[in-house]
Coordinates of C-alpha atoms in Angstrom, one line a residue:
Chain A
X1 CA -13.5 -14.5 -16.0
X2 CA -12.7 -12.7 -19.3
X3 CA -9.5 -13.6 -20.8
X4 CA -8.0 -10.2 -20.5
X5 CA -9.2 -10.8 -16.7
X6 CA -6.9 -13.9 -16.5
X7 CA -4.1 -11.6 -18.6
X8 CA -4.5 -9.0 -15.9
X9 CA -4.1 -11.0 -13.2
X10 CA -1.0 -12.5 -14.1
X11 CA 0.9 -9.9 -14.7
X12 CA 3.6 -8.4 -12.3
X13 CA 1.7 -5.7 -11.0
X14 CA 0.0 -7.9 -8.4
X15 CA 2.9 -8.3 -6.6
X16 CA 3.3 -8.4 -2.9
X17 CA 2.8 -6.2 -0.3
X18 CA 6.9 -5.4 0.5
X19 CA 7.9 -5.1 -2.8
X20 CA 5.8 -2.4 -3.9
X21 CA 6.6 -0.7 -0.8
X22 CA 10.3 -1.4 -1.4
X23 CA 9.5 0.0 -5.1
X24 CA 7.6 3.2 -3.5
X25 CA 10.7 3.4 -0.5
X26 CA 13.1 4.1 -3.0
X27 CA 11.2 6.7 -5.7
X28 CA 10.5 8.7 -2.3
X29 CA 14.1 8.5 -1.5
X30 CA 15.3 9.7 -4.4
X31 CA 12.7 12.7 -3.8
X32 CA 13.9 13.0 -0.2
X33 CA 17.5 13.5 -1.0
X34 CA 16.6 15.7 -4.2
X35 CA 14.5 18.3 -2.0
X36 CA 15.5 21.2 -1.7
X37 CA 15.3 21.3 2.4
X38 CA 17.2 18.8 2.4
X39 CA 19.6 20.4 -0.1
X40 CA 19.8 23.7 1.9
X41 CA 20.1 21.6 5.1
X42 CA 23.4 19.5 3.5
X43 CA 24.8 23.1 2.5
X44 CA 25.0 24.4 6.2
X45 CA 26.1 21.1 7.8
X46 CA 28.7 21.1 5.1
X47 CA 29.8 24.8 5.9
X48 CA 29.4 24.9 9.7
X49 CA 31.9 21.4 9.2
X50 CA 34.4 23.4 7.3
X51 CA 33.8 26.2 9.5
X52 CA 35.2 24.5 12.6
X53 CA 38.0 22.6 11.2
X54 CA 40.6 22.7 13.4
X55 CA 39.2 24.2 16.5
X56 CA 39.4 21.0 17.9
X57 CA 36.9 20.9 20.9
X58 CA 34.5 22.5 18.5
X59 CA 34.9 20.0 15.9
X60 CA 34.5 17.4 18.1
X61 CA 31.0 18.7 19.2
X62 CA 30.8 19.1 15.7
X63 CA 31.1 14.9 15.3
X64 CA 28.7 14.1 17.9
X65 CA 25.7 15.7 16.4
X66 CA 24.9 18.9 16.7
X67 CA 26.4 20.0 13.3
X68 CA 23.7 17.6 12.0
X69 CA 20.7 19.8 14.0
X70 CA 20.8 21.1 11.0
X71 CA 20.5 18.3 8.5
X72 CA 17.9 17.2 10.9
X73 CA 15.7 19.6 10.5
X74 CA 16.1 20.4 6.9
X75 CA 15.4 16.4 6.5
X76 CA 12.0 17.1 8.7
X77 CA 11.0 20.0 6.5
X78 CA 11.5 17.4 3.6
X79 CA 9.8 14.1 5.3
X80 CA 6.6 16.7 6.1
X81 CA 6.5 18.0 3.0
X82 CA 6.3 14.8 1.4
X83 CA 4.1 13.1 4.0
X84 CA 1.5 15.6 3.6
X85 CA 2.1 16.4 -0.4
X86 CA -1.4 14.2 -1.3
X87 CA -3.4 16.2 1.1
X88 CA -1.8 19.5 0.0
X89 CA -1.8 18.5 -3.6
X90 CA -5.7 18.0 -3.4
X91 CA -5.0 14.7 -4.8
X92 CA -6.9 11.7 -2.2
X93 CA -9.6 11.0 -4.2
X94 CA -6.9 10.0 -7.0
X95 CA -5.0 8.2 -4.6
X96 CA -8.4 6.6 -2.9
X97 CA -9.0 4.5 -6.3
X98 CA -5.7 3.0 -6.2
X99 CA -4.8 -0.6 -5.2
X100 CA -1.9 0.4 -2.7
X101 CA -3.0 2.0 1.0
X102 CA -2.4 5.4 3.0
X103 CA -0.2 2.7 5.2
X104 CA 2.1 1.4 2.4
X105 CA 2.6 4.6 1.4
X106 CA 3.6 6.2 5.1
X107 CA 6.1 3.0 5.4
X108 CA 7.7 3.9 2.1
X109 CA 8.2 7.0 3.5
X110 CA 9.8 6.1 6.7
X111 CA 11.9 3.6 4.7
X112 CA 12.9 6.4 2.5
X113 CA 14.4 7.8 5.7
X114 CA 17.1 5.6 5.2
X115 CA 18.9 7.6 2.0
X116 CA 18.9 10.9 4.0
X117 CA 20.3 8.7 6.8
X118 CA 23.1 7.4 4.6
X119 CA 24.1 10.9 3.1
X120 CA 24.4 11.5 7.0
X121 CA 26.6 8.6 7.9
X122 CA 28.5 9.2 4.4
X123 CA 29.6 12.6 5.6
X124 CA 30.5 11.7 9.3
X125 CA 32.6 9.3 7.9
X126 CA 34.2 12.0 6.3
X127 CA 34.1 14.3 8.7
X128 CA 35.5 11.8 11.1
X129 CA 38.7 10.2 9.1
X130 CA 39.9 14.1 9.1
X131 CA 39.3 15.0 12.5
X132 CA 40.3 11.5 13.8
X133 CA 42.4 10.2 11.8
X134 CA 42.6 6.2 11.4
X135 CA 44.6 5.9 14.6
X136 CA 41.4 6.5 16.3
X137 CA 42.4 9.5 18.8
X138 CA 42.1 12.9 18.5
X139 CA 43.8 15.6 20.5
X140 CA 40.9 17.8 22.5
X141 CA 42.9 21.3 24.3
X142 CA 45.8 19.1 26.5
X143 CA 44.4 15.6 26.2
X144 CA 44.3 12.7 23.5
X145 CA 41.5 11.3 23.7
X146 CA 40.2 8.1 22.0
X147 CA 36.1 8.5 21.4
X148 CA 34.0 5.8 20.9
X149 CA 33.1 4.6 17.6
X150 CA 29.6 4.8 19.1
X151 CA 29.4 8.7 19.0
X152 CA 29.5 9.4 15.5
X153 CA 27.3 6.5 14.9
X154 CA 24.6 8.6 16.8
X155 CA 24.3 11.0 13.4
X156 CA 22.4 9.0 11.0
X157 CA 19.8 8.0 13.9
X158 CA 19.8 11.8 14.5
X159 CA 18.8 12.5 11.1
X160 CA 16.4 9.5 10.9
X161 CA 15.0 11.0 14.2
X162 CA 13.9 13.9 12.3
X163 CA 13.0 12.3 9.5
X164 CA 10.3 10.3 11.5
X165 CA 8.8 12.6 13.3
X166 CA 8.3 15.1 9.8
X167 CA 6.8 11.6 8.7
X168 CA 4.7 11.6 12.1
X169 CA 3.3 15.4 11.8
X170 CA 2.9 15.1 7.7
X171 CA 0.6 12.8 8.6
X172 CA -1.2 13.5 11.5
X173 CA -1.5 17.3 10.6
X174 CA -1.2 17.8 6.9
X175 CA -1.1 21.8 6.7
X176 CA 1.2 23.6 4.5
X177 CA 1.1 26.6 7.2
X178 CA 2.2 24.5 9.7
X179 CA 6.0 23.6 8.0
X180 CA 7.7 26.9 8.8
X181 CA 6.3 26.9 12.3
X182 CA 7.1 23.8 13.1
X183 CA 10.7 23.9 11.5
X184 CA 11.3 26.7 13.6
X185 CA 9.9 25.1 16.5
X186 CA 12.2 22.1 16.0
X187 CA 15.2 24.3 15.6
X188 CA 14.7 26.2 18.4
X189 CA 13.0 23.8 20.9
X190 CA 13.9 22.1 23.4
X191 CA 13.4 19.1 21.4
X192 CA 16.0 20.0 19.0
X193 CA 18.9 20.0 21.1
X194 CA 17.6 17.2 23.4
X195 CA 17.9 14.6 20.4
X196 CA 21.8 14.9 19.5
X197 CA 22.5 15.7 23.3
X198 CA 26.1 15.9 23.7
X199 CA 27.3 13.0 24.4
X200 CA 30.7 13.0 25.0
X201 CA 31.5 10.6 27.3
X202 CA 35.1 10.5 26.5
X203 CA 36.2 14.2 27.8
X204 CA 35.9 13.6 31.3
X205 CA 36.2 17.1 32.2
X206 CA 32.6 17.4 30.8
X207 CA 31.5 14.7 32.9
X208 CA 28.9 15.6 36.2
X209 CA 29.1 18.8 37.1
X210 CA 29.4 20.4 33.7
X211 CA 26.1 22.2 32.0
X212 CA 26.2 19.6 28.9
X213 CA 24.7 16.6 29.1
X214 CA 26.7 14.4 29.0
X215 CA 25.7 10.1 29.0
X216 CA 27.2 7.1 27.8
X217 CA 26.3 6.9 23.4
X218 CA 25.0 4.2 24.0
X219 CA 21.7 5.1 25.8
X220 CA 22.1 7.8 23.4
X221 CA 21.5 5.6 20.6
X222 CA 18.5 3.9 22.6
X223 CA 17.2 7.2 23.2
X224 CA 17.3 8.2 19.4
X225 CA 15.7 5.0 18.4
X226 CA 13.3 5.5 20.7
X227 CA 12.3 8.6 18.8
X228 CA 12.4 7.0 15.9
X229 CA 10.3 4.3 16.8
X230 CA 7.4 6.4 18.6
X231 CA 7.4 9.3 15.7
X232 CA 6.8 5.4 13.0
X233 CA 4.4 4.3 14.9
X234 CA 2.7 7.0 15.2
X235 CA 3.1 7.8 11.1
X236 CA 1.5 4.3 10.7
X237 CA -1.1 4.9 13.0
X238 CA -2.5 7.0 11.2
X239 CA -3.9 4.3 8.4
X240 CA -2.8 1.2 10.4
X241 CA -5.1 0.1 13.3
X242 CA -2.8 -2.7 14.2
X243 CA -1.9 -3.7 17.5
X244 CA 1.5 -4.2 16.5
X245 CA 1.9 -0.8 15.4
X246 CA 0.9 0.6 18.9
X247 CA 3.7 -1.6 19.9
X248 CA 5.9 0.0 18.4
X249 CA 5.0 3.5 19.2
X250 CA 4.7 2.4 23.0
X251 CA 8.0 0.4 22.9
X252 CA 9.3 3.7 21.4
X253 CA 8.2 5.9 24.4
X254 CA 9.9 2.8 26.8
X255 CA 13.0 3.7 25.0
X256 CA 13.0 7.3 25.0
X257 CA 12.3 6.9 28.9
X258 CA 14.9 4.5 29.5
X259 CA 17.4 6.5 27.4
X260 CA 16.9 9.9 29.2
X261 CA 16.6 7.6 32.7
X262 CA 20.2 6.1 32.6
X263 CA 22.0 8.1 29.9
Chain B
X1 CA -19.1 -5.4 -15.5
X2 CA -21.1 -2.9 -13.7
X3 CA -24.7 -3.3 -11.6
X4 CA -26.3 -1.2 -9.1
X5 CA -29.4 -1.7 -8.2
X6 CA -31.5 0.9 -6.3
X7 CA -28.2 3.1 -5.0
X8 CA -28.9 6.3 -2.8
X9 CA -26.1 8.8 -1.2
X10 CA -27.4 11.3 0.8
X11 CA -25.6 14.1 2.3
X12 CA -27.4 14.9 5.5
X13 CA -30.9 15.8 4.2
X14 CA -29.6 16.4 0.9
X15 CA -30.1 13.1 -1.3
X16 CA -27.4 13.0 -4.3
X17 CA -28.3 9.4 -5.8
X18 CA -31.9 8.9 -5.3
X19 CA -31.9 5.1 -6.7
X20 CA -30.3 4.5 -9.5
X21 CA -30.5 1.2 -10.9
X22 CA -28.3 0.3 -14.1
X23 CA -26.3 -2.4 -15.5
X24 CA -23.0 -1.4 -17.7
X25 CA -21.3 -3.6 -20.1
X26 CA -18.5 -3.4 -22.4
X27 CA -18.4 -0.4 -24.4
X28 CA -18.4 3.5 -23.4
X29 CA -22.0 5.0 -21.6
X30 CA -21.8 8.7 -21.2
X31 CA -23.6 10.5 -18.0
X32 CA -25.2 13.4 -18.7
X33 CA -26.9 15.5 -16.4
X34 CA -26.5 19.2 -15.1
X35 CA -24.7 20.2 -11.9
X36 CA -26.0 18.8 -9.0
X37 CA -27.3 15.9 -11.0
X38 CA -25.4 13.2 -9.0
X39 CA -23.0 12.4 -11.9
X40 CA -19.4 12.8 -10.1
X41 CA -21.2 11.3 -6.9
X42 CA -22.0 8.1 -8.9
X43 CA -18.8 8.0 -10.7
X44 CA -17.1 8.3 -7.0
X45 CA -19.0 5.2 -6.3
X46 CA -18.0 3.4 -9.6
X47 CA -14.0 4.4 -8.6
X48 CA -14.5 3.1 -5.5
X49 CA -13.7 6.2 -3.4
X50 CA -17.1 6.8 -1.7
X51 CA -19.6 4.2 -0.2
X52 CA -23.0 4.5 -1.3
X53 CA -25.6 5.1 1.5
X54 CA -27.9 2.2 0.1
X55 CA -28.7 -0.1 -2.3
X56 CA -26.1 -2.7 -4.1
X57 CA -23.0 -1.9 -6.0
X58 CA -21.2 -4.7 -7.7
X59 CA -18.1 -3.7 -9.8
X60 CA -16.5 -6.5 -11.9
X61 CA -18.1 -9.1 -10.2
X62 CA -16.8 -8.1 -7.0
X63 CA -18.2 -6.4 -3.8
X64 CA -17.1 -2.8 -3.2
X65 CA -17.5 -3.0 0.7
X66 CA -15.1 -6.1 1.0
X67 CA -11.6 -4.9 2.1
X68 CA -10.0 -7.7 -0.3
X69 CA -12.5 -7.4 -3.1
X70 CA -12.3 -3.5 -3.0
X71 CA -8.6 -4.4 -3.4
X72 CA -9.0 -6.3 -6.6
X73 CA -11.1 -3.8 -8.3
X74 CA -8.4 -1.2 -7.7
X75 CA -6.1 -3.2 -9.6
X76 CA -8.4 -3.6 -12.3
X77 CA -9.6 -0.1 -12.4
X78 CA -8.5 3.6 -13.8
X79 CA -10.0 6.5 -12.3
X80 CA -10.0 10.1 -13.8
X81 CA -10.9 12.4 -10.9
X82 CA -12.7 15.9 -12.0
X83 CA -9.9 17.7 -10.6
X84 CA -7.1 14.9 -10.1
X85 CA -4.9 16.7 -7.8
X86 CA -1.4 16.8 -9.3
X87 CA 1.5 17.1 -7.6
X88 CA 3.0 20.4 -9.6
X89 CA 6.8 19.6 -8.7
X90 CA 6.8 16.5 -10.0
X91 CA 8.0 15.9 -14.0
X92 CA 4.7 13.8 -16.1
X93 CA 7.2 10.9 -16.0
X94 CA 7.8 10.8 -12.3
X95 CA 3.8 11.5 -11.9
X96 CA 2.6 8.7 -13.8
X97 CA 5.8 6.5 -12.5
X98 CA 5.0 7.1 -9.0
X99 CA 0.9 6.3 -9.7
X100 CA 2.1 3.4 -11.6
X101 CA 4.2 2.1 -8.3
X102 CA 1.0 2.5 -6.8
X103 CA -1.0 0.6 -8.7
X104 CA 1.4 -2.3 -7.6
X105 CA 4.1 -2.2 -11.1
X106 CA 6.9 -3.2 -8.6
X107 CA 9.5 -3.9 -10.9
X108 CA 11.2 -0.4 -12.0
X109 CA 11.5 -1.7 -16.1
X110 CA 8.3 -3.0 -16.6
X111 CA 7.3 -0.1 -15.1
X112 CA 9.2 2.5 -17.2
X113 CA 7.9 0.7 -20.3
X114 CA 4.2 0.9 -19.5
X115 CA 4.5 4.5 -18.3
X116 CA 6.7 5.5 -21.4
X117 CA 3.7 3.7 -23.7
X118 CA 0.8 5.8 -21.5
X119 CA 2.5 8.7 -22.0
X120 CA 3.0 8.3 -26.0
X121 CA -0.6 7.0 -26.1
X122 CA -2.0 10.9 -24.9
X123 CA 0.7 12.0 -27.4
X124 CA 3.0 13.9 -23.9
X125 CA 6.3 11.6 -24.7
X126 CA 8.0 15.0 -25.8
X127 CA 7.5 16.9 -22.6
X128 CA 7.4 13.6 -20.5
X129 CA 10.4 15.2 -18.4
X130 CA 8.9 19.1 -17.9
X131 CA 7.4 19.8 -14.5
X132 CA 3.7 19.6 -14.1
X133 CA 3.3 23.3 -13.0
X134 CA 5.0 24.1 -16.5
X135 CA 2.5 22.4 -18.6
X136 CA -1.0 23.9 -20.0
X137 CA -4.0 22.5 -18.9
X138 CA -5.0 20.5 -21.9
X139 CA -1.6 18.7 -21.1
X140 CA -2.2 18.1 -17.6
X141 CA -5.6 16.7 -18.5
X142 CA -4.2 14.2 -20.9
X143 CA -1.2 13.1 -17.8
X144 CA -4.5 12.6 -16.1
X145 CA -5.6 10.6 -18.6
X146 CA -2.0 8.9 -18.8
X147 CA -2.3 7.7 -15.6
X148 CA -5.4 6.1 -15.8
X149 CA -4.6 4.1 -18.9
X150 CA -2.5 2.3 -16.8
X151 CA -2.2 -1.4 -17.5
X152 CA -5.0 -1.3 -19.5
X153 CA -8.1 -1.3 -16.7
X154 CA -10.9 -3.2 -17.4
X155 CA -13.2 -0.8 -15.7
X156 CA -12.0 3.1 -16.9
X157 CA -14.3 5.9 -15.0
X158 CA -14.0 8.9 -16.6
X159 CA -15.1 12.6 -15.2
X160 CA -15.1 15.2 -17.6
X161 CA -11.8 13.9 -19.8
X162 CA -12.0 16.1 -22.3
X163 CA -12.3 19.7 -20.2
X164 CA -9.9 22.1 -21.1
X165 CA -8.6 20.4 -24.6
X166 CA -8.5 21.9 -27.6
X167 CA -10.7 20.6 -30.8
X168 CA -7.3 18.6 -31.8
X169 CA -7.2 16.9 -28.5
X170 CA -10.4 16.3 -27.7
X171 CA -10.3 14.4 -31.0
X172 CA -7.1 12.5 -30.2
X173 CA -8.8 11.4 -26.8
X174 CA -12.1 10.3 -27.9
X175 CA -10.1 7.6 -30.1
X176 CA -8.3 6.8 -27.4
X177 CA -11.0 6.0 -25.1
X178 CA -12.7 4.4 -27.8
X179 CA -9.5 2.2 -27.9
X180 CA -9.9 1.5 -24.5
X181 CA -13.6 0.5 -24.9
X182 CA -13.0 -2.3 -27.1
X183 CA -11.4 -4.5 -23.9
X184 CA -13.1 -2.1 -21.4
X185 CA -15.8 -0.6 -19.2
X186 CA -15.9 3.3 -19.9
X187 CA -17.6 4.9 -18.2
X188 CA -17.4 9.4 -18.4
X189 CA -19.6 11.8 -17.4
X190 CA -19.6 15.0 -19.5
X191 CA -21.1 18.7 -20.1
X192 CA -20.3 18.1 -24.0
X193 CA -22.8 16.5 -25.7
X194 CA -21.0 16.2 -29.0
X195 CA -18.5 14.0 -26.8
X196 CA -21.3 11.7 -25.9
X197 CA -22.9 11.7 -29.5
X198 CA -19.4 10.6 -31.0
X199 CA -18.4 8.6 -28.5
X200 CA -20.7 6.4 -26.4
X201 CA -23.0 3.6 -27.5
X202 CA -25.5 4.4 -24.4
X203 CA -26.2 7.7 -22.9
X204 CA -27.8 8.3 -19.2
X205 CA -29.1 11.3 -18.2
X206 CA -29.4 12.1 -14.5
X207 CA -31.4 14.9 -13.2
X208 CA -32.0 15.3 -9.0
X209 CA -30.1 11.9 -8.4
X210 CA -32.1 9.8 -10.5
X211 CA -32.2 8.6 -14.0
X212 CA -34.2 10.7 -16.2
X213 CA -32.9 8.8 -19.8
X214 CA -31.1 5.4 -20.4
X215 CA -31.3 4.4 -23.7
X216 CA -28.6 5.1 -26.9
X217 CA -27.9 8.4 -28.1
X218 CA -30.0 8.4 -30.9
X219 CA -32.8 7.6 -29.0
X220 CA -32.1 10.8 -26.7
X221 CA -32.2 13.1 -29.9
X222 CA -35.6 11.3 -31.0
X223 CA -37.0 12.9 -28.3
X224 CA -36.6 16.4 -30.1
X225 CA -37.6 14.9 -33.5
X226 CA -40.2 17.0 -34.8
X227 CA -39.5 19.5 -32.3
X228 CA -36.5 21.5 -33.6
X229 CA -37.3 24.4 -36.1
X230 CA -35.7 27.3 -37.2
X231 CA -37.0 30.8 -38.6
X232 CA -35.5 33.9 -38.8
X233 CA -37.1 35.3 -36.2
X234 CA -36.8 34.5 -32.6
X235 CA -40.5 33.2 -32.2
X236 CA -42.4 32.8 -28.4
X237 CA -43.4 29.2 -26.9
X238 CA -39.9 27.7 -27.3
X239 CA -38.2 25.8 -24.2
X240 CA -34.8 27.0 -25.5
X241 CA -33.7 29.5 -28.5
X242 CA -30.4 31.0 -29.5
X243 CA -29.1 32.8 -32.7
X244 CA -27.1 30.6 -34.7
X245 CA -23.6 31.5 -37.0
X246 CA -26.3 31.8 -40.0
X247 CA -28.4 34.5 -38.3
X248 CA -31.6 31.8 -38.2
X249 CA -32.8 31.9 -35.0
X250 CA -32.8 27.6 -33.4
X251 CA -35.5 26.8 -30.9
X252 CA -36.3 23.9 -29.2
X253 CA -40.0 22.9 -27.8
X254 CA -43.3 22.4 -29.2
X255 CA -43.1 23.9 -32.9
X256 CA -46.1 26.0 -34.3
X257 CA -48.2 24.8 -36.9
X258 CA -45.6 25.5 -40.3
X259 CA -42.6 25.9 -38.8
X260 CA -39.4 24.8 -40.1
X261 CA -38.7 21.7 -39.0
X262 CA -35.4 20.3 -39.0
X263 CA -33.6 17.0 -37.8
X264 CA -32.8 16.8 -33.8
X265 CA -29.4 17.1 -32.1
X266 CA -28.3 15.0 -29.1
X267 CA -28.0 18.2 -27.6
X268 CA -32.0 19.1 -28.7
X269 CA -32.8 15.8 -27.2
X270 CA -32.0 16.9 -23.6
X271 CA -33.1 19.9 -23.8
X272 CA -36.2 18.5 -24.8
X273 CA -35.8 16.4 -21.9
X274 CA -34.9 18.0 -19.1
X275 CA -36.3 21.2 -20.4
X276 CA -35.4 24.6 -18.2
X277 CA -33.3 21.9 -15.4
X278 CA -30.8 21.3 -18.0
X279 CA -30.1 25.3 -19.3
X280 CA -28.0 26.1 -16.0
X281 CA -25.9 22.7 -17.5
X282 CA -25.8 24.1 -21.2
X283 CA -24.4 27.6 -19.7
X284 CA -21.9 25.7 -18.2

């Protein structure tokens, strides 16, 4: 071995597998929260927010998700654009000589999910010290109520949700045709207002026999990570022929089942 | 650094690399060869990106079809795709920092330093922070080239690097690479023959998949010698003949008895060897 073999391979760039994915997790957050989906997306949770301050049963839907429909998709837009941007971008056989595989890459990616996860826990933190207050109740029509601090937790995992399955198609179907269709699908579908399902399970007069669903957050939760799980799985699978992967994606579907079974 | 021995691809029928056998040191070895020839296909193979369909490969020492091995010649590798692919929204800085991340700089300040010296090395430090779409094609070329320098590779595959630059650039390139070469591997294919004449210490000329020339540059233009005249007159018999800036009239081929004879080009030399295959290449 040459000696600027030896110099090559100790440097730092050989380093191991989770830290260059850590490295790559963060530059693609940075682009996730920079995109301008996302951006858009913020913009219209932040307004629709505003709009229903102080119409209280409409602000507390608000809380519980499905102000963050839109978030969600704008953060699905984002995680498909960037999923699919080497295939777009004409750019594999670039990214074919390099050191670091299709898989790291797609993890990065869902890891980056995290940032656009925060900015959604950040402003349902907000959202929820004004509508709540810190004595923990809000007033809903002729009731106080005192909602579980599980309900607003559902918004970040709503956002994820999205996040993963733009991850999921970005991979699995890499055409730039296919963004505003599937957006639109997302927004309009079923699927979209399945995922932050209205779970408010403290307002009892929306209990059985109302048109909302309505189910304990906490199935919620397993129902949202259940998505989230399946939509990674599938992302990895893509590049990852691991039988820990499948796992995942199956123990994902288990989850959504359970969720939707006893939520 | 580099040996194949006997290495085909074929595309269905179609047979790109009809055995090539050659052995690359140290140094810079230009591919020449018109389109079709099999250069980019055997420059794929060198980066790594396609398998061959037979024969051997071994890059660096290493084994190309090992998972692992493939692994460590990535790290020790830059690759200049023909068309690299670049992602337009991105700034030069976040292009080559993200391909940096990718070839495994995990810690953020090393990082920045070795990007910030790639990028001053193709002379782009001033627009480092424009977006790609925003920036001529001779730029994009050399944050191609950026990228590729990288950690100094020991094995730097080339296609076409000097496309689209001006004569300044091209210039500035060809003593970078040369740079390169003193530590490295380079290897670039090219349609410019004055690239290969200034640049590389061995020349090979591939025509139909195989190797038609290996030898060093002078030794391609030898092939010419005595067969290069000029007149004033465009005169029958000549492979090749074209008007030149002083109005005498160049041809290439067997010269008739007292004809001006004068001293061969690289570029005479392969015409002279590939003869009418290697005009469509010269058009281009």
């Amino acid at each position: 071995m040459t000696a600027t073999a030896v110099v090559l391979e100790l440097t730092p760039r050989v380093a191991t597998r989770r830290r260059i994915v850590s490295a790559l997790a963060r530059l693609e957050a940075l682009r996730i929260v920079r995109h301008p989906a996302f951006l858009l997306a913020l913009l219209g949770t932040v307004y629709t927010l505003v709009q229903e301050r102080g119409a209280d049963m409409q602000q507390y839907w608000m809380l519980n998700g499905q102000a963050f429909v839109t978030l969600g998709v704008g953060t699905f837009l984002a995680a498909f654009l960037n999923a699919s941007r080497v295939h777009r971008d004409r750019a594999d056989e670039l990214y074919a000589a390099l050191p670091t595989c299709a898989g790291s890459r797609t993890g990065a990616l869902l890891l980056s999910l995290a940032a656009a996860a925060a900015v959604a826990a950040l402003m349902t933190t907000v959202a929820w010290l004004l509508a709540v207050g810190t004595d923990g109740r809000i007033a809903i029509e002729l009731e106080t109520l005192a909602p579980s601090f599980w309900e607003p937790a559902q918004v970040p995992l709503i956002v994820a949700a999205f996040g993963a399955l733009g991850v999921a198609f970005g991979r699995w179907t890499p055409q730039p045709a296919l963004a505003p269709l599937l957006t639109i699908a997302l927004w309009v579908g079923p699927l979209a207002w399945s995922i932050p399902w209205v779970s408010m399970h403290t307002v009892p007069y929306l209990g059985s026999g109302s048109d909302w669903v309505v189910g304990p957050p906490g199935w919620h939760l397993l129902f949202l990570a259940g998505i989230i799980a399946t939509a990674s799985g599938l992302a990895l699978l893509r590049d990852v022929r691991r039988a820990e992967v499948a796992a995942l994606a199956i123990g994902g579907v288990a989850a959504i089942v359970v969720g939707l079974a006893l939520g | 650094m580099i040996s194949t021995d006997r290495l085909t691809k074929a595309y269905g029928r179609k047979l790109a690399l009809a055995g090539v056998t050659l052995d690359i040191d140290r140094g810079i070895t230009g591919l020449l060869g018109p389109n079709g020839a099999g250069k980019t296909t055997l420059l794929r193979m060198l980066a790594t990106v396609m398998r061959p369909s037979g024969g051997e490969l071994r890059l660096l020492g290493r084994d190309p079809r090992d998972t692992d091995q493939r692994t460590a010649i990535r790290r020790r590798l830059g690759y200049l795709p023909q068309d690299p692919g670049f992602h337009q929204h991105f700034t030069a800085f976040e292009f080559v920092d993200y391909i940096a991340t990718l070839k495994e700089w995990a810690d953020r300040d090393a990082r920045h330093v070795e990007v910030r010296r790639v990028l001053r090395a193709v002379s782009l430090d001033d627009v480092a922070h424009r977006r790609i779409r925003a920036l001529s094609g001779g730029m994009r070329r050399r944050v191609a080239l950026a990228q590729a320098l990288l950690g100094s590779p020991e094995l730097l595959v080339l296609d076409e690097p000097t496309v689209e630059l001006d004569p300044q650039q091209r210039l500035h390139v060809r003593e970078l690479i040369s740079e390169a070469a003193e530590a490295s591997a380079v290897v670039l294919s090219t349609h410019q023959t004055e690239d290969v004449a200034a640049l590389c210490s061995r020349v090979v000329v591939l025509c139909d998949g195989a190797v038609a020339f290996d030898g060093p540059p002078i030794a391609l233009a030898s092939l010419a010698q005595g067969r290069v005249w000029v007149s004033d007159e465009r005169m029958s018999g000549a492979t090749v003949a074209w008007r030149t800036g002083d109005g005498l009239h160049r041809h290439v081929g067997d010269a008739p008895e007292g004809a001006r004879i004068v001293a061969p080009t690289l570029e005479d030399g392969y015409l002279m060897l590939l003869g009418s295959a290697a005009l469509p290449a010269v058009a281009a």
